[in-house]
Amino acid sequence: MTTETSSRGNTGVISARRTESHDVLDIINLFSNTTDVLFGRIDVACLLEKANLALTLCNEKNGAIAHAVFLDYPNWNITDQSDWESFLHKNYINNSCTPLNTLFMHLCVAKEEYAAECLQEMVRRAFITVPELQFILLFIPAEVNLGPDMENVFEKMTTAPDSVVDNDFTLLVCPRHRHYPQLYVRKARLEDHDDIMALRTHQSETLTETYSEYFLADLIESQDEDNQAAVGEAGDTAVGFMSLCSQVNVSLLQECFDLGPFHGLCKPHPEDILKMPQEPSLQEGEDKSNQTSQETESVPSPNFEHAPDEDAAVQNGGAVTVPHTELLPGDVKDFKASATLLKAEEKGAFRPMYRGASNAFCIRLFWIDEKYETRSLDFLQYVFKLFPDKDFCVILVPHHVPEFHLIQSFVRAVPFCTSRFGQELYVFHRAGLLTSFNVRRATRNDLAGVQMLTETLSLNQRILNDFRIFTLVHRDPDGNPVKAFVAEVLDQIVGISVIRDEMHIEYIQSHYNIEAFIHFNRHQQEEHGHLCHFVLNPIFHHYTKYFLKEMLRLTHKSSLYYPIYPQYVEGKFQTPCAHSLTSALHYMAPVRPRRQIVYPLEELGINAPSEQVSKDQLSYSLNHTNRKLVLESKVSVNTRIVVVGASDVGISFLETLIFWPHLQFNNLTLISTHGLPGKDPPGSRHRGFLINSHCFNDQDHAKMSLHSWVNVVVGKMTSINRAAKYVVVSKEEKVPYDYLVLCTGQQYQVPSPTGADIRKLPTNREVLSKWPQRYTGKVPSNHFTLNDDQDCAKAARWLREHIVSMEGECL
């Protein structure tokens, strides 16, 4: 919130929020005589629908006083939106604008008395919301004179000598440093103590309770080569503090997390054993929520050994950050005592062996003022210079700590299924600071780079085949146009994506609640795209949303869709791994399916719905992103939520969590005797033994794709330790939790014999006094208790072997 004074002398508090569709009328009411002159004739509803960023300023009464809309292409139809970068470089000098660091203002309106203050506040809020943003551009007609309000915010960009654009339009630029500059980061000094303590006082007293009152002064004073402290400064005041240590127990982290993508956080060594393990089972407690991201994490790290110096090659694109994160100094070096490992479920599972020295340093403490939280990444440019021989920065975060802006630029390390480590591990590579991230259309010359990028992926051949189809004919076998893009950093390919036109948009509209994210009447048929493949090196994981944004811009698309098919379906594009999506799944929103009407097609005749709507298709889970969503980060929730029982209630609970569009639950675990339901092919004969569930059928399970988001522990819960907060599975395995949800449901039990002598005609009262309520003896081989599909399959198998085969022999 900020305090603004109007031209009439009225002072009030102004807050900012994202603009919503119901603001359209308010925006139109703020139009003035100069609005059409500056921005042209605008369809506000359509503009909001496809805007990358739209902000609204509100007064204390929540009344809108200003609106601004930003897109990733010019606001006048001067050049094609996919080619504006080369257009700017050709016609303007001293131009450092790239698609990564630039947005164009397409509209800005405000109440007349707040116009000057609101324009400055709007651009400042835009720079805060998008940390990578460095420039805001605005084209205005050449005959329009800059008013004093705009002169305080924008400046003219110098045109090239041979440019003719200046005759029709003037390009204005608003650089970041004038409104929300980067933090100046330096070594911490003792005189910073009071400023730092002021930051910490209103956040937590944990450190004071654990250490002495003067531990911070001791920490600053005892800096050496292995222990460093940095301060972020704004206006000669310390607004952020970071404590670092070069001693990291990488061997313990290797036991608890899959660090293969980061070479085990170690230097390469000739004696390293890097043989890849066999394909892991996805049903034995594997981390399903990272099933797709593990493919990307096998991508080899790029070689940036000869990259230019960071000062020359890296401009801070920032990333989102938060204040008050506290990691105790002992967390990194002394956590071994608190880490416990379960017995490995896969006895023969191979794990790489790393012989090299540690290649990581850690962040032990981090505080920052809330006003500057989105500039937290500014610290990393400085701290990597403190440890020039280290390539990775790691941070350990307790599960219950809300995600803060700094770690949104880090990569979350995938824990092993047997790990009970009590914290989340986040990793950042120094190459992630490079801002030369460029997305362009792929060419035939990129085949070698794509092959090198995908050589360790299980679906590399499918990706390469689709890439060859694009380079040769630009169409798939059905004639659907195919487009391929590569992401480059310092001329090295670090990502690839393949998309095509979405040809089943009517089916999607009728079977999925896509209107929760877009208004269909604002999008043309050709603006819907189907994402086939997406591979990005995990070092640049935080650039995923910009990769998606650039694909939409370069293809003139407004929406992307990605289906996940159930595991039991075989054939082309019909398995969960038929497409390779990898880490982009976490940047997309799962779409709820619609309950369908069963149409009597023969009775309706010509009044029946179209075949695109009524025809039967393979059910799948749909994920979606669009221009409005690409710059909105999900909030990651690392709280460990354990659900016991795959009953209708348990499945419904998990469904509610995964379909929360702006939240990402990273630690959902289901404990079930047979894992997730819905794995058997529909039409299996043994299904006739069971009654139908009125909550979820096979199509419902396919449209949820719980295996993409939920970790599954196959077994039976045998006890709960509420004090230590873990459950015991199969009498030996321990699964920790923060929240435990018991949804075991109702089950049939083996009837216990009463032992009553029916010849004596005993009464129920006499029988119940002696009858055990639960049978614990040996179950006869010809007795079956049918509670789920697995029980039915077992019974059917026994009947085939002992009844059907015997009848055949008798015949």
PDB file of N, CA, C and O in Angstrom, residues 163-228:
ATOM      1  N   SER A 163      15.890   5.120 -39.818  1.00  0.00           N
ATOM      2  CA  SER A 163      14.556   4.689 -39.411  1.00  0.00           C
ATOM      3  C   SER A 163      13.502   5.661 -39.921  1.00  0.00           C
ATOM      4  O   SER A 163      13.696   6.882 -39.924  1.00  0.00           O
ATOM      5  N   VAL A 164      12.378   5.094 -40.353  1.00  0.00           N
ATOM      6  CA  VAL A 164      11.257   5.916 -40.809  1.00  0.00           C
ATOM      7  C   VAL A 164      10.069   5.797 -39.864  1.00  0.00           C
ATOM      8  O   VAL A 164       9.022   6.412 -40.098  1.00  0.00           O
ATOM      9  N   VAL A 165      10.231   5.010 -38.813  1.00  0.00           N
ATOM     10  CA  VAL A 165       9.130   4.811 -37.867  1.00  0.00           C
ATOM     11  C   VAL A 165       8.802   6.099 -37.159  1.00  0.00           C
ATOM     12  O   VAL A 165       7.638   6.376 -36.823  1.00  0.00           O
ATOM     13  N   ASP A 166       9.815   6.924 -36.923  1.00  0.00           N
ATOM     14  CA  ASP A 166       9.628   8.143 -36.140  1.00  0.00           C
ATOM     15  C   ASP A 166       8.663   9.117 -36.809  1.00  0.00           C
ATOM     16  O   ASP A 166       8.139  10.021 -36.171  1.00  0.00           O
ATOM     17  N   ASN A 167       8.429   8.938 -38.119  1.00  0.00           N
ATOM     18  CA  ASN A 167       7.499   9.825 -38.819  1.00  0.00           C
ATOM     19  C   ASN A 167       6.058   9.568 -38.395  1.00  0.00           C
ATOM     20  O   ASN A 167       5.212  10.472 -38.484  1.00  0.00           O
ATOM     21  N   ASP A 168       5.770   8.360 -37.961  1.00  0.00           N
ATOM     22  CA  ASP A 168       4.393   8.010 -37.605  1.00  0.00           C
ATOM     23  C   ASP A 168       4.203   7.807 -36.100  1.00  0.00           C
ATOM     24  O   ASP A 168       3.150   8.144 -35.557  1.00  0.00           O
ATOM     25  N   PHE A 169       5.221   7.216 -35.449  1.00  0.00           N
ATOM     26  CA  PHE A 169       5.071   6.882 -34.036  1.00  0.00           C
ATOM     27  C   PHE A 169       6.318   7.271 -33.256  1.00  0.00           C
ATOM     28  O   PHE A 169       7.432   7.309 -33.798  1.00  0.00           O
ATOM     29  N   THR A 170       6.117   7.554 -31.995  1.00  0.00           N
ATOM     30  CA  THR A 170       7.214   7.820 -31.070  1.00  0.00           C
ATOM     31  C   THR A 170       7.249   6.687 -30.047  1.00  0.00           C
ATOM     32  O   THR A 170       6.208   6.320 -29.474  1.00  0.00           O
ATOM     33  N   LEU A 171       8.432   6.130 -29.832  1.00  0.00           N
ATOM     34  CA  LEU A 171       8.576   5.057 -28.866  1.00  0.00           C
ATOM     35  C   LEU A 171       9.086   5.614 -27.548  1.00  0.00           C
ATOM     36  O   LEU A 171      10.138   6.251 -27.487  1.00  0.00           O
ATOM     37  N   LEU A 172       8.336   5.359 -26.494  1.00  0.00           N
ATOM     38  CA  LEU A 172       8.705   5.788 -25.150  1.00  0.00           C
ATOM     39  C   LEU A 172       9.143   4.587 -24.335  1.00  0.00           C
ATOM     40  O   LEU A 172       8.623   3.476 -24.491  1.00  0.00           O
ATOM     41  N   VAL A 173      10.099   4.790 -23.463  1.00  0.00           N
ATOM     42  CA  VAL A 173      10.627   3.715 -22.630  1.00  0.00           C
ATOM     43  C   VAL A 173      10.648   4.164 -21.182  1.00  0.00           C
ATOM     44  O   VAL A 173      10.980   5.317 -20.859  1.00  0.00           O
ATOM     45  N   CYS A 174      10.282   3.262 -20.302  1.00  0.00           N
ATOM     46  CA  CYS A 174      10.358   3.492 -18.853  1.00  0.00           C
ATOM     47  C   CYS A 174      11.275   2.428 -18.270  1.00  0.00           C
ATOM     48  O   CYS A 174      10.889   1.257 -18.181  1.00  0.00           O
ATOM     49  N   PRO A 175      12.514   2.765 -17.889  1.00  0.00           N
ATOM     50  CA  PRO A 175      13.440   1.772 -17.334  1.00  0.00           C
ATOM     51  C   PRO A 175      13.163   1.526 -15.852  1.00  0.00           C
ATOM     52  O   PRO A 175      12.666   2.399 -15.136  1.00  0.00           O
ATOM     53  N   ARG A 176      13.515   0.338 -15.417  1.00  0.00           N
ATOM     54  CA  ARG A 176      13.270  -0.055 -14.033  1.00  0.00           C
ATOM     55  C   ARG A 176      13.981   0.843 -13.035  1.00  0.00           C
ATOM     56  O   ARG A 176      13.415   1.204 -11.994  1.00  0.00           O
ATOM     57  N   HIS A 177      15.213   1.208 -13.296  1.00  0.00           N
ATOM     58  CA  HIS A 177      16.048   1.862 -12.288  1.00  0.00           C
ATOM     59  C   HIS A 177      15.477   3.199 -11.832  1.00  0.00           C
ATOM     60  O   HIS A 177      15.854   3.711 -10.782  1.00  0.00           O
ATOM     61  N   ARG A 178      14.549   3.759 -12.606  1.00  0.00           N
ATOM     62  CA  ARG A 178      13.966   5.045 -12.217  1.00  0.00           C
ATOM     63  C   ARG A 178      12.831   4.901 -11.207  1.00  0.00           C
ATOM     64  O   ARG A 178      12.438   5.880 -10.570  1.00  0.00           O
ATOM     65  N   HIS A 179      12.302   3.696 -11.048  1.00  0.00           N
ATOM     66  CA  HIS A 179      11.114   3.531 -10.209  1.00  0.00           C
ATOM     67  C   HIS A 179      11.252   2.428  -9.157  1.00  0.00           C
ATOM     68  O   HIS A 179      10.663   2.539  -8.084  1.00  0.00           O
ATOM     69  N   TYR A 180      11.981   1.378  -9.457  1.00  0.00           N
ATOM     70  CA  TYR A 180      12.133   0.280  -8.496  1.00  0.00           C
ATOM     71  C   TYR A 180      13.481  -0.397  -8.754  1.00  0.00           C
ATOM     72  O   TYR A 180      13.556  -1.480  -9.306  1.00  0.00           O
ATOM     73  N   PRO A 181      14.568   0.248  -8.354  1.00  0.00           N
ATOM     74  CA  PRO A 181      15.909  -0.245  -8.716  1.00  0.00           C
ATOM     75  C   PRO A 181      16.276  -1.525  -7.986  1.00  0.00           C
ATOM     76  O   PRO A 181      15.659  -1.905  -6.987  1.00  0.00           O
ATOM     77  N   GLN A 182      17.313  -2.161  -8.518  1.00  0.00           N
ATOM     78  CA  GLN A 182      17.858  -3.343  -7.862  1.00  0.00           C
ATOM     79  C   GLN A 182      18.524  -2.954  -6.546  1.00  0.00           C
ATOM     80  O   GLN A 182      18.951  -1.815  -6.353  1.00  0.00           O
ATOM     81  N   LEU A 183      18.599  -3.932  -5.659  1.00  0.00           N
ATOM     82  CA  LEU A 183      19.262  -3.689  -4.377  1.00  0.00           C
ATOM     83  C   LEU A 183      20.777  -3.671  -4.568  1.00  0.00           C
ATOM     84  O   LEU A 183      21.329  -4.420  -5.389  1.00  0.00           O
ATOM     85  N   TYR A 184      21.422  -2.842  -3.792  1.00  0.00           N
ATOM     86  CA  TYR A 184      22.892  -2.860  -3.746  1.00  0.00           C
ATOM     87  C   TYR A 184      23.281  -3.838  -2.643  1.00  0.00           C
ATOM     88  O   TYR A 184      22.937  -3.663  -1.475  1.00  0.00           O
ATOM     89  N   VAL A 185      23.978  -4.899  -3.028  1.00  0.00           N
ATOM     90  CA  VAL A 185      24.342  -5.953  -2.081  1.00  0.00           C
ATOM     91  C   VAL A 185      25.837  -5.870  -1.797  1.00  0.00           C
ATOM     92  O   VAL A 185      26.649  -5.763  -2.724  1.00  0.00           O
ATOM     93  N   ARG A 186      26.192  -5.921  -0.529  1.00  0.00           N
ATOM     94  CA  ARG A 186      27.589  -5.825  -0.107  1.00  0.00           C
ATOM     95  C   ARG A 186      27.805  -6.710   1.114  1.00  0.00           C
ATOM     96  O   ARG A 186      26.873  -7.339   1.639  1.00  0.00           O
ATOM     97  N   LYS A 187      29.069  -6.737   1.574  1.00  0.00           N
ATOM     98  CA  LYS A 187      29.412  -7.515   2.755  1.00  0.00           C
ATOM     99  C   LYS A 187      28.817  -6.867   4.003  1.00  0.00           C
ATOM    100  O   LYS A 187      28.806  -5.652   4.167  1.00  0.00           O
ATOM    101  N   ALA A 188      28.284  -7.713   4.896  1.00  0.00           N
ATOM    102  CA  ALA A 188      27.671  -7.206   6.125  1.00  0.00           C
ATOM    103  C   ALA A 188      28.739  -6.645   7.058  1.00  0.00           C
ATOM    104  O   ALA A 188      29.857  -7.176   7.153  1.00  0.00           O
ATOM    105  N   ARG A 189      28.384  -5.558   7.741  1.00  0.00           N
ATOM    106  CA  ARG A 189      29.272  -4.929   8.715  1.00  0.00           C
ATOM    107  C   ARG A 189      28.559  -4.821  10.061  1.00  0.00           C
ATOM    108  O   ARG A 189      27.329  -4.875  10.134  1.00  0.00           O
ATOM    109  N   LEU A 190      29.353  -4.620  11.122  1.00  0.00           N
ATOM    110  CA  LEU A 190      28.766  -4.537  12.454  1.00  0.00           C
ATOM    111  C   LEU A 190      27.786  -3.370  12.586  1.00  0.00           C
ATOM    112  O   LEU A 190      26.804  -3.451  13.326  1.00  0.00           O
ATOM    113  N   GLU A 191      28.034  -2.299  11.863  1.00  0.00           N
ATOM    114  CA  GLU A 191      27.123  -1.157  11.962  1.00  0.00           C
ATOM    115  C   GLU A 191      25.764  -1.433  11.328  1.00  0.00           C
ATOM    116  O   GLU A 191      24.827  -0.642  11.485  1.00  0.00           O
ATOM    117  N   ASP A 192      25.636  -2.562  10.627  1.00  0.00           N
ATOM    118  CA  ASP A 192      24.336  -2.953  10.078  1.00  0.00           C
ATOM    119  C   ASP A 192      23.469  -3.670  11.112  1.00  0.00           C
ATOM    120  O   ASP A 192      22.312  -3.994  10.828  1.00  0.00           O
ATOM    121  N   HIS A 193      24.019  -3.947  12.285  1.00  0.00           N
ATOM    122  CA  HIS A 193      23.351  -4.792  13.267  1.00  0.00           C
ATOM    123  C   HIS A 193      21.955  -4.281  13.613  1.00  0.00           C
ATOM    124  O   HIS A 193      20.974  -5.040  13.617  1.00  0.00           O
ATOM    125  N   ASP A 194      21.825  -2.996  13.892  1.00  0.00           N
ATOM    126  CA  ASP A 194      20.534  -2.458  14.329  1.00  0.00           C
ATOM    127  C   ASP A 194      19.488  -2.536  13.220  1.00  0.00           C
ATOM    128  O   ASP A 194      18.325  -2.877  13.481  1.00  0.00           O
ATOM    129  N   ASP A 195      19.901  -2.228  11.985  1.00  0.00           N
ATOM    130  CA  ASP A 195      18.948  -2.326  10.871  1.00  0.00           C
ATOM    131  C   ASP A 195      18.478  -3.764  10.676  1.00  0.00           C
ATOM    132  O   ASP A 195      17.292  -4.020  10.432  1.00  0.00           O
ATOM    133  N   ILE A 196      19.402  -4.715  10.785  1.00  0.00           N
ATOM    134  CA  ILE A 196      19.045  -6.123  10.587  1.00  0.00           C
ATOM    135  C   ILE A 196      18.147  -6.611  11.715  1.00  0.00           C
ATOM    136  O   ILE A 196      17.156  -7.323  11.481  1.00  0.00           O
ATOM    137  N   MET A 197      18.469  -6.217  12.943  1.00  0.00           N
ATOM    138  CA  MET A 197      17.645  -6.642  14.071  1.00  0.00           C
ATOM    139  C   MET A 197      16.237  -6.063  13.956  1.00  0.00           C
ATOM    140  O   MET A 197      15.256  -6.703  14.364  1.00  0.00           O
ATOM    141  N   ALA A 198      16.105  -4.875  13.397  1.00  0.00           N
ATOM    142  CA  ALA A 198      14.773  -4.295  13.204  1.00  0.00           C
ATOM    143  C   ALA A 198      13.952  -5.123  12.215  1.00  0.00           C
ATOM    144  O   ALA A 198      12.735  -5.255  12.361  1.00  0.00           O
ATOM    145  N   LEU A 199      14.623  -5.702  11.218  1.00  0.00           N
ATOM    146  CA  LEU A 199      13.928  -6.573  10.282  1.00  0.00           C
ATOM    147  C   LEU A 199      13.438  -7.836  10.968  1.00  0.00           C
ATOM    148  O   LEU A 199      12.332  -8.311  10.728  1.00  0.00           O
ATOM    149  N   ARG A 200      14.283  -8.376  11.857  1.00  0.00           N
ATOM    150  CA  ARG A 200      13.982  -9.663  12.479  1.00  0.00           C
ATOM    151  C   ARG A 200      12.980  -9.568  13.615  1.00  0.00           C
ATOM    152  O   ARG A 200      12.218 -10.501  13.866  1.00  0.00           O
ATOM    153  N   THR A 201      12.929  -8.428  14.291  1.00  0.00           N
ATOM    154  CA  THR A 201      12.148  -8.314  15.505  1.00  0.00           C
ATOM    155  C   THR A 201      10.680  -8.633  15.280  1.00  0.00           C
ATOM    156  O   THR A 201      10.054  -9.339  16.067  1.00  0.00           O
ATOM    157  N   HIS A 202      10.118  -8.144  14.185  1.00  0.00           N
ATOM    158  CA  HIS A 202       8.694  -8.325  13.975  1.00  0.00           C
ATOM    159  C   HIS A 202       8.375  -9.613  13.225  1.00  0.00           C
ATOM    160  O   HIS A 202       7.247  -9.822  12.804  1.00  0.00           O
ATOM    161  N   GLN A 203       9.357 -10.493  13.056  1.00  0.00           N
ATOM    162  CA  GLN A 203       9.117 -11.712  12.299  1.00  0.00           C
ATOM    163  C   GLN A 203       9.116 -12.959  13.179  1.00  0.00           C
ATOM    164  O   GLN A 203       8.186 -13.731  13.169  1.00  0.00           O
ATOM    165  N   SER A 204      10.176 -13.167  13.946  1.00  0.00           N
ATOM    166  CA  SER A 204      10.243 -14.372  14.757  1.00  0.00           C
ATOM    167  C   SER A 204      11.310 -14.212  15.831  1.00  0.00           C
ATOM    168  O   SER A 204      12.307 -13.538  15.623  1.00  0.00           O
ATOM    169  N   GLU A 205      11.057 -14.847  16.956  1.00  0.00           N
ATOM    170  CA  GLU A 205      12.025 -14.804  18.049  1.00  0.00           C
ATOM    171  C   GLU A 205      12.724 -16.154  18.206  1.00  0.00           C
ATOM    172  O   GLU A 205      13.346 -16.430  19.225  1.00  0.00           O
ATOM    173  N   THR A 206      12.594 -17.008  17.190  1.00  0.00           N
ATOM    174  CA  THR A 206      13.171 -18.349  17.281  1.00  0.00           C
ATOM    175  C   THR A 206      14.675 -18.302  17.507  1.00  0.00           C
ATOM    176  O   THR A 206      15.219 -19.028  18.340  1.00  0.00           O
ATOM    177  N   LEU A 207      15.367 -17.457  16.766  1.00  0.00           N
ATOM    178  CA  LEU A 207      16.822 -17.406  16.878  1.00  0.00           C
ATOM    179  C   LEU A 207      17.257 -16.909  18.248  1.00  0.00           C
ATOM    180  O   LEU A 207      18.226 -17.407  18.822  1.00  0.00           O
ATOM    181  N   THR A 208      16.558 -15.920  18.783  1.00  0.00           N
ATOM    182  CA  THR A 208      16.918 -15.401  20.104  1.00  0.00           C
ATOM    183  C   THR A 208      16.735 -16.465  21.168  1.00  0.00           C
ATOM    184  O   THR A 208      17.515 -16.559  22.122  1.00  0.00           O
ATOM    185  N   GLU A 209      15.684 -17.292  21.012  1.00  0.00           N
ATOM    186  CA  GLU A 209      15.449 -18.358  21.981  1.00  0.00           C
ATOM    187  C   GLU A 209      16.507 -19.448  21.868  1.00  0.00           C
ATOM    188  O   GLU A 209      16.847 -20.096  22.848  1.00  0.00           O
ATOM    189  N   THR A 210      17.028 -19.650  20.661  1.00  0.00           N
ATOM    190  CA  THR A 210      17.997 -20.730  20.439  1.00  0.00           C
ATOM    191  C   THR A 210      19.423 -20.279  20.727  1.00  0.00           C
ATOM    192  O   THR A 210      20.229 -21.049  21.267  1.00  0.00           O
ATOM    193  N   TYR A 211      19.723 -19.055  20.385  1.00  0.00           N
ATOM    194  CA  TYR A 211      21.082 -18.554  20.545  1.00  0.00           C
ATOM    195  C   TYR A 211      21.078 -17.345  21.476  1.00  0.00           C
ATOM    196  O   TYR A 211      20.038 -16.885  21.929  1.00  0.00           O
ATOM    197  N   SER A 212      22.261 -16.822  21.709  1.00  0.00           N
ATOM    198  CA  SER A 212      22.367 -15.656  22.586  1.00  0.00           C
ATOM    199  C   SER A 212      21.810 -14.422  21.897  1.00  0.00           C
ATOM    200  O   SER A 212      21.589 -14.398  20.687  1.00  0.00           O
ATOM    201  N   GLU A 213      21.620 -13.392  22.682  1.00  0.00           N
ATOM    202  CA  GLU A 213      21.052 -12.159  22.150  1.00  0.00           C
ATOM    203  C   GLU A 213      21.987 -11.501  21.142  1.00  0.00           C
ATOM    204  O   GLU A 213      21.552 -10.758  20.268  1.00  0.00           O
ATOM    205  N   TYR A 214      23.270 -11.822  21.258  1.00  0.00           N
ATOM    206  CA  TYR A 214      24.262 -11.166  20.396  1.00  0.00           C
ATOM    207  C   TYR A 214      24.789 -12.109  19.318  1.00  0.00           C
ATOM    208  O   TYR A 214      25.874 -11.903  18.797  1.00  0.00           O
ATOM    209  N   PHE A 215      24.002 -13.146  19.008  1.00  0.00           N
ATOM    210  CA  PHE A 215      24.497 -14.112  18.022  1.00  0.00           C
ATOM    211  C   PHE A 215      24.680 -13.450  16.660  1.00  0.00           C
ATOM    212  O   PHE A 215      25.595 -13.802  15.909  1.00  0.00           O
ATOM    213  N   LEU A 216      23.842 -12.483  16.312  1.00  0.00           N
ATOM    214  CA  LEU A 216      23.954 -11.844  15.005  1.00  0.00           C
ATOM    215  C   LEU A 216      25.251 -11.054  14.888  1.00  0.00           C
ATOM    216  O   LEU A 216      25.938 -11.108  13.866  1.00  0.00           O
ATOM    217  N   ALA A 217      25.606 -10.333  15.952  1.00  0.00           N
ATOM    218  CA  ALA A 217      26.882  -9.599  15.944  1.00  0.00           C
ATOM    219  C   ALA A 217      28.049 -10.564  15.835  1.00  0.00           C
ATOM    220  O   ALA A 217      29.021 -10.308  15.102  1.00  0.00           O
ATOM    221  N   ASP A 218      27.954 -11.692  16.542  1.00  0.00           N
ATOM    222  CA  ASP A 218      29.021 -12.697  16.457  1.00  0.00           C
ATOM    223  C   ASP A 218      29.100 -13.282  15.055  1.00  0.00           C
ATOM    224  O   ASP A 218      30.191 -13.557  14.540  1.00  0.00           O
ATOM    225  N   LEU A 219      27.941 -13.476  14.438  1.00  0.00           N
ATOM    226  CA  LEU A 219      27.903 -14.056  13.097  1.00  0.00           C
ATOM    227  C   LEU A 219      28.569 -13.120  12.082  1.00  0.00           C
ATOM    228  O   LEU A 219      29.313 -13.563  11.209  1.00  0.00           O
ATOM    229  N   ILE A 220      28.305 -11.830  12.205  1.00  0.00           N
ATOM    230  CA  ILE A 220      28.898 -10.850  11.281  1.00  0.00           C
ATOM    231  C   ILE A 220      30.390 -10.709  11.532  1.00  0.00           C
ATOM    232  O   ILE A 220      31.196 -10.622  10.599  1.00  0.00           O
ATOM    233  N   GLU A 221      30.775 -10.717  12.793  1.00  0.00           N
ATOM    234  CA  GLU A 221      32.177 -10.485  13.140  1.00  0.00           C
ATOM    235  C   GLU A 221      33.055 -11.674  12.817  1.00  0.00           C
ATOM    236  O   GLU A 221      34.257 -11.520  12.568  1.00  0.00           O
ATOM    237  N   SER A 222      32.503 -12.870  12.817  1.00  0.00           N
ATOM    238  CA  SER A 222      33.315 -14.080  12.622  1.00  0.00           C
ATOM    239  C   SER A 222      33.342 -14.547  11.172  1.00  0.00           C
ATOM    240  O   SER A 222      33.536 -15.731  10.905  1.00  0.00           O
ATOM    241  N   GLN A 223      33.142 -13.648  10.225  1.00  0.00           N
ATOM    242  CA  GLN A 223      33.158 -14.041   8.809  1.00  0.00           C
ATOM    243  C   GLN A 223      34.558 -14.484   8.386  1.00  0.00           C
ATOM    244  O   GLN A 223      35.557 -13.908   8.804  1.00  0.00           O
ATOM    245  N   ASP A 224      34.595 -15.521   7.577  1.00  0.00           N
ATOM    246  CA  ASP A 224      35.853 -16.014   7.006  1.00  0.00           C
ATOM    247  C   ASP A 224      35.560 -16.577   5.636  1.00  0.00           C
ATOM    248  O   ASP A 224      34.495 -16.328   5.060  1.00  0.00           O
ATOM    249  N   GLU A 225      36.474 -17.381   5.088  1.00  0.00           N
ATOM    250  CA  GLU A 225      36.296 -17.910   3.741  1.00  0.00           C
ATOM    251  C   GLU A 225      35.091 -18.832   3.639  1.00  0.00           C
ATOM    252  O   GLU A 225      34.444 -18.908   2.600  1.00  0.00           O
ATOM    253  N   ASP A 226      34.799 -19.559   4.709  1.00  0.00           N
ATOM    254  CA  ASP A 226      33.704 -20.528   4.685  1.00  0.00           C
ATOM    255  C   ASP A 226      32.378 -19.950   5.154  1.00  0.00           C
ATOM    256  O   ASP A 226      31.319 -20.499   4.856  1.00  0.00           O
ATOM    257  N   ASN A 227      32.395 -18.889   5.914  1.00  0.00           N
ATOM    258  CA  ASN A 227      31.184 -18.289   6.456  1.00  0.00           C
ATOM    259  C   ASN A 227      31.134 -16.818   6.079  1.00  0.00           C
ATOM    260  O   ASN A 227      32.039 -16.053   6.435  1.00  0.00           O
ATOM    261  N   GLN A 228      30.100 -16.446   5.343  1.00  0.00           N
ATOM    262  CA  GLN A 228      29.967 -15.090   4.847  1.00  0.00           C
ATOM    263  C   GLN A 228      28.587 -14.540   5.205  1.00  0.00           C
ATOM    264  O   GLN A 228      27.643 -15.286   5.469  1.00  0.00           O
TER     265      GLN A 228
END
